[in-house]
XYZ file of C-alpha atoms in Angstrom:
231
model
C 0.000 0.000 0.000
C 1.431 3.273 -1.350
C 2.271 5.768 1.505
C 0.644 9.294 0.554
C 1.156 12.502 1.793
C -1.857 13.524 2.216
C -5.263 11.118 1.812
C -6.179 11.302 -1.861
C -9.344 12.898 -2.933
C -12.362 10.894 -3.488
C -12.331 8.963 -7.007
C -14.439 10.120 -9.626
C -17.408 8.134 -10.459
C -20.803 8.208 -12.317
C -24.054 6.243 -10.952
C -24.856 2.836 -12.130
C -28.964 2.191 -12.854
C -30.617 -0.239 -10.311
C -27.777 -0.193 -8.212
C -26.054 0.802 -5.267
C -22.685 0.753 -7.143
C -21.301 3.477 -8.305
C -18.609 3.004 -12.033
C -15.178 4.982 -11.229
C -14.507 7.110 -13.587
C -10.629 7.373 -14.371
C -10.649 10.312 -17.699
C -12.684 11.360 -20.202
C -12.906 12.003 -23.651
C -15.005 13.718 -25.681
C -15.947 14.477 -29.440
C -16.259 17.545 -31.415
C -18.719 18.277 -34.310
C -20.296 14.584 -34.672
C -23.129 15.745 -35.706
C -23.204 17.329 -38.931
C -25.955 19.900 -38.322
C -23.853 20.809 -35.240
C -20.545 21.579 -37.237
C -22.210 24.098 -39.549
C -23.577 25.789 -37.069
C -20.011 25.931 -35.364
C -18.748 26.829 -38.876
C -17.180 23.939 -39.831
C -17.109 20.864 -42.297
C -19.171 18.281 -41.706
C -17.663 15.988 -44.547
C -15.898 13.222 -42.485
C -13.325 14.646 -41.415
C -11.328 12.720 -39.046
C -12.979 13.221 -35.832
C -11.137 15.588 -33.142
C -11.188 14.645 -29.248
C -10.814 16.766 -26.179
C -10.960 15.557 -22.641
C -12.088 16.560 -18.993
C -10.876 15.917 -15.647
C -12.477 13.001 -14.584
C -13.583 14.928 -11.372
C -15.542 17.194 -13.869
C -18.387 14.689 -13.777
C -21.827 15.353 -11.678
C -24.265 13.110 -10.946
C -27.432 14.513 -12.677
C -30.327 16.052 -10.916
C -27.517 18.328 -9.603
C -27.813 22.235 -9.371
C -24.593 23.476 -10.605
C -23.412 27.364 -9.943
C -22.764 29.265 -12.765
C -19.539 29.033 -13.306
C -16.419 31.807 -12.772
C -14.752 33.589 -16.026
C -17.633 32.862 -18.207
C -21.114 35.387 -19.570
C -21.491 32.512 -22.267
C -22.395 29.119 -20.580
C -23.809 26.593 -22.908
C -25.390 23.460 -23.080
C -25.150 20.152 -25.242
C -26.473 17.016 -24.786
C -24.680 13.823 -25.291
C -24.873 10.373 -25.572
C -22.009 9.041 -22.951
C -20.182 5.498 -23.310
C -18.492 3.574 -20.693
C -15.208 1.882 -21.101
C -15.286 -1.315 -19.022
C -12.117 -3.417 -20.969
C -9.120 -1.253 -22.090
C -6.528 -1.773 -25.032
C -4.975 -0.146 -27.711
C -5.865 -0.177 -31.511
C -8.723 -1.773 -31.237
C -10.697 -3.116 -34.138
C -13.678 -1.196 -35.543
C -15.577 -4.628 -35.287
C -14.908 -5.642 -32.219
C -14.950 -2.041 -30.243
C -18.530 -2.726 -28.582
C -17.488 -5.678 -26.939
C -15.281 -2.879 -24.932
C -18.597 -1.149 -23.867
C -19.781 -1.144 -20.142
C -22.656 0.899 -20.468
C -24.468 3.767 -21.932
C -25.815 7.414 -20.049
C -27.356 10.644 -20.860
C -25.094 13.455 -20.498
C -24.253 17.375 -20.797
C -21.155 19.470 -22.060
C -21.424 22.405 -20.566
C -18.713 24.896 -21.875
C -17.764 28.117 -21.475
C -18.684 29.489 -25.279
C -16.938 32.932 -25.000
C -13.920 31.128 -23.586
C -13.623 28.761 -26.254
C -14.120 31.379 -29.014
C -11.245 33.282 -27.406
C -8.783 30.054 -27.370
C -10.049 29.422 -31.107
C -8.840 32.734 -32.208
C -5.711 32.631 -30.894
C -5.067 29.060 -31.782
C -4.917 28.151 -27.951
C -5.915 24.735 -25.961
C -9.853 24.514 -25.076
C -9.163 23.302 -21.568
C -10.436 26.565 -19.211
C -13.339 26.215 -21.410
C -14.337 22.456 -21.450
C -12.827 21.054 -18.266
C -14.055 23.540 -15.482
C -15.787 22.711 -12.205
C -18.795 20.131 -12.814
C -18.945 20.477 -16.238
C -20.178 16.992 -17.123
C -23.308 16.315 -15.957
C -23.981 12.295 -16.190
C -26.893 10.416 -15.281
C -26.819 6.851 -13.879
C -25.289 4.442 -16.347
C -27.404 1.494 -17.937
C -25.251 -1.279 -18.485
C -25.397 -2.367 -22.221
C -26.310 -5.840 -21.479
C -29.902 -4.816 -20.445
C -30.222 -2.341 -23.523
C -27.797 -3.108 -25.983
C -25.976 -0.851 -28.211
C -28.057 2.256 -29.465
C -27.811 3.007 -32.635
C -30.535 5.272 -33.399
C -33.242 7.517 -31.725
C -34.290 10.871 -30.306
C -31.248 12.581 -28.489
C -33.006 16.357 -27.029
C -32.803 19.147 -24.638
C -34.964 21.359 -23.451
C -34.459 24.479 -21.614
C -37.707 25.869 -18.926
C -39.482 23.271 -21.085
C -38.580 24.938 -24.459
C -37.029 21.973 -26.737
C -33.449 23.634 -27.778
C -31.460 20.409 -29.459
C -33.220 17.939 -30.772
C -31.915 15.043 -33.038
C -31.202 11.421 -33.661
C -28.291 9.234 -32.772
C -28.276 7.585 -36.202
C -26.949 11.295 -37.373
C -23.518 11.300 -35.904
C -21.204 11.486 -38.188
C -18.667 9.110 -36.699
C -20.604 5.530 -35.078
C -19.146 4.599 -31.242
C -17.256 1.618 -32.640
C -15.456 3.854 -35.227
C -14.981 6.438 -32.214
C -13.743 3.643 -29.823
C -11.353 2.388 -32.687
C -9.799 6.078 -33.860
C -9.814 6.905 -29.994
C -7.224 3.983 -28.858
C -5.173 4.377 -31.557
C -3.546 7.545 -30.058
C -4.484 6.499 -26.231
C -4.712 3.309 -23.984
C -8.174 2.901 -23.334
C -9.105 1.460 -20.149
C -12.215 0.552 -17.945
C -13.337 3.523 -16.202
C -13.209 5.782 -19.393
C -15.887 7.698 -20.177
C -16.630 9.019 -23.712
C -18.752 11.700 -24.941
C -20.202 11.156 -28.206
C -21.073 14.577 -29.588
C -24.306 17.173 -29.706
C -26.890 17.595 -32.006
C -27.427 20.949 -33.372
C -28.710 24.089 -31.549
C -26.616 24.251 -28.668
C -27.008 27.793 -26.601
C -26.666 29.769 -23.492
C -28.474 28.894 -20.205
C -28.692 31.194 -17.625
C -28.898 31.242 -13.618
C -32.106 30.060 -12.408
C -32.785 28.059 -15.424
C -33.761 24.071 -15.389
C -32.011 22.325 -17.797
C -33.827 18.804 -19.137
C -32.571 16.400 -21.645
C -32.549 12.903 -23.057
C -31.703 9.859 -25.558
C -34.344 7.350 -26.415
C -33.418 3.542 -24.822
C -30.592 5.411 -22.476
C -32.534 7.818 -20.021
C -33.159 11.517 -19.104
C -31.382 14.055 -17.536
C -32.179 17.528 -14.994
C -29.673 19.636 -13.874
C -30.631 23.291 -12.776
C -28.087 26.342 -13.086
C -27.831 28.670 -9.646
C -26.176 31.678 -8.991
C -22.292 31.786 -8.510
C-alpha cells in the first residue's frame, strides 16, 4: 500500500442504474462536431473529417439532478447534450468490429462549456481546456449497463431548456458511429475501464442562464435535470 502525503481525494465516479454501485470514472474524452448539423452551425465541415477529441478531468463529472453554480470567467455558458459510453475493458488499436465488446454501459449526459472562452482560445489558436474542463462540467446520469439495452444506434437525443425543446436530433446522425470512435480513440491512447466518452451534440446548442432548469434525453438510455444557480 502506497504511503501518501496527504489522503487522496475521493475517485471520480458516475451512478450505475438499479444499483447501489457506483462506475469509477478514471478520464474522459469527448468528441467535437459529430453531428453534422452541429458543425455548420459551429462553422465547420461536416464531410468526415477525421474526428477531433478533447478531454475533462475526470472529477468534472456530476451526478445529474444536480444544481450546478454558474460558473467563474464565463457570460457565455452553454449546453449540449450527449450520448455518454463507458469503457469497461481497455486496449490499444482496437478493431472497428470488435470495439462494442469494450462497452460497459451507456448514459445521458451534458457538455457544458464556457462558449466565450472557447471562441477566445479558437482565435488565438490556444488549448480549449479553461473552457471544457471547469468545475462540474459533465453532468452524467446513472449508467445502464449495455447488457440490459444493448448498443443504441438510433433515436431521439433532445434538450430542453424551462421546457422549451433547444437540441433535438437522432443518434443515427452522428457522423462518426461509437465503434469507429472507440477504434480512432485507442489508436492515439490506452483505453481502459473507467473511461468515459462523450459522443457529440446535435445541433442548436445555446446559453443557459442562472435560475434556469435544464432537461434532456436519448431514447433507450434515459433523461437528464440539472438546474443552473447563482455563482
Amino acid at each position: 500500500m502506497a504511503a501518501f502525503a496527504f489522503a487522496p481525494s475521493e475517485p471520480a465516479s458516475v451512478a450505475v442504474s438499479g444499483s447501489a454501485e457506483r462506475f469509477p470514472v478514471r478520464r474522459i474524452f469527448c468528441v467535437g462536431r459529430n453531428y453534422a448539423a452541429h458543425a455548420r452551425e459551429m462553422g465547420s465541415d461536416p464531410d468526415r473529417e477525421p474526428p477531433f477529441f478533447f478531454g475533462k478531468p475526470a472529477d468534472a463529472v456530476v451526478d445529474g439532478g444536480a444544481t450546478i453554480p454558474y460558473p467563474p470567467l464565463t457570460n457565455d455558458l452553454h449546453h449540449e447534450i450527449e450520448l455518454v459510453v463507458a469503457v469497461g475493458r481497455g486496449g490499444s488499436d482496437i478493431d472497428t468490429k470488435d470495439a462494442l465488446d469494450h462497452v460497459w454501459g451507456y448514459a445521458t449526459g451534458i457538455d457544458l462549456t464556457r462558449r466565450d472562452l472557447q471562441d477566445t482560445a479558437k482565435k488565438l489558436g490556444r488549448p480549449w481546456d479553461w473552457a471544457k474542463g471547469f468545475d462540474r462540467s459533465a453532468p452524467c446520469e446513472p449508467l445502464v449497463r449495455a447488457s440490459e439495452i444493448g448498443h443504441p444506434t438510433k433515436g431521439r437525443i433532445w434538450l430542453a431548456v424551462n421546457g422549451e425543446t433547444r437540441q433535438q436530433g437522432d443518434l443515427a446522425d452522428m457522423i462518426w458511429s461509437v465503434p469507429e470512435i472507440i477504434a480512432i480513440c485507442s489508436q492515439s491512447i490506452e483505453l481502459k475501464a473507467g473511461d468515459l466518452i462523450f459522443t457529440g451534440t446535435p445541433a442548436g446548442v445555446g446559453a443557459v442562464g442562472t435560475g434556469d432548469r435544464i432537461t434532456g434525453g436519448v431514447d433507450g438510455v434515459g433523461e437528464i435535470a440539472i438546474s443552473i444557480a447563482a455563482r
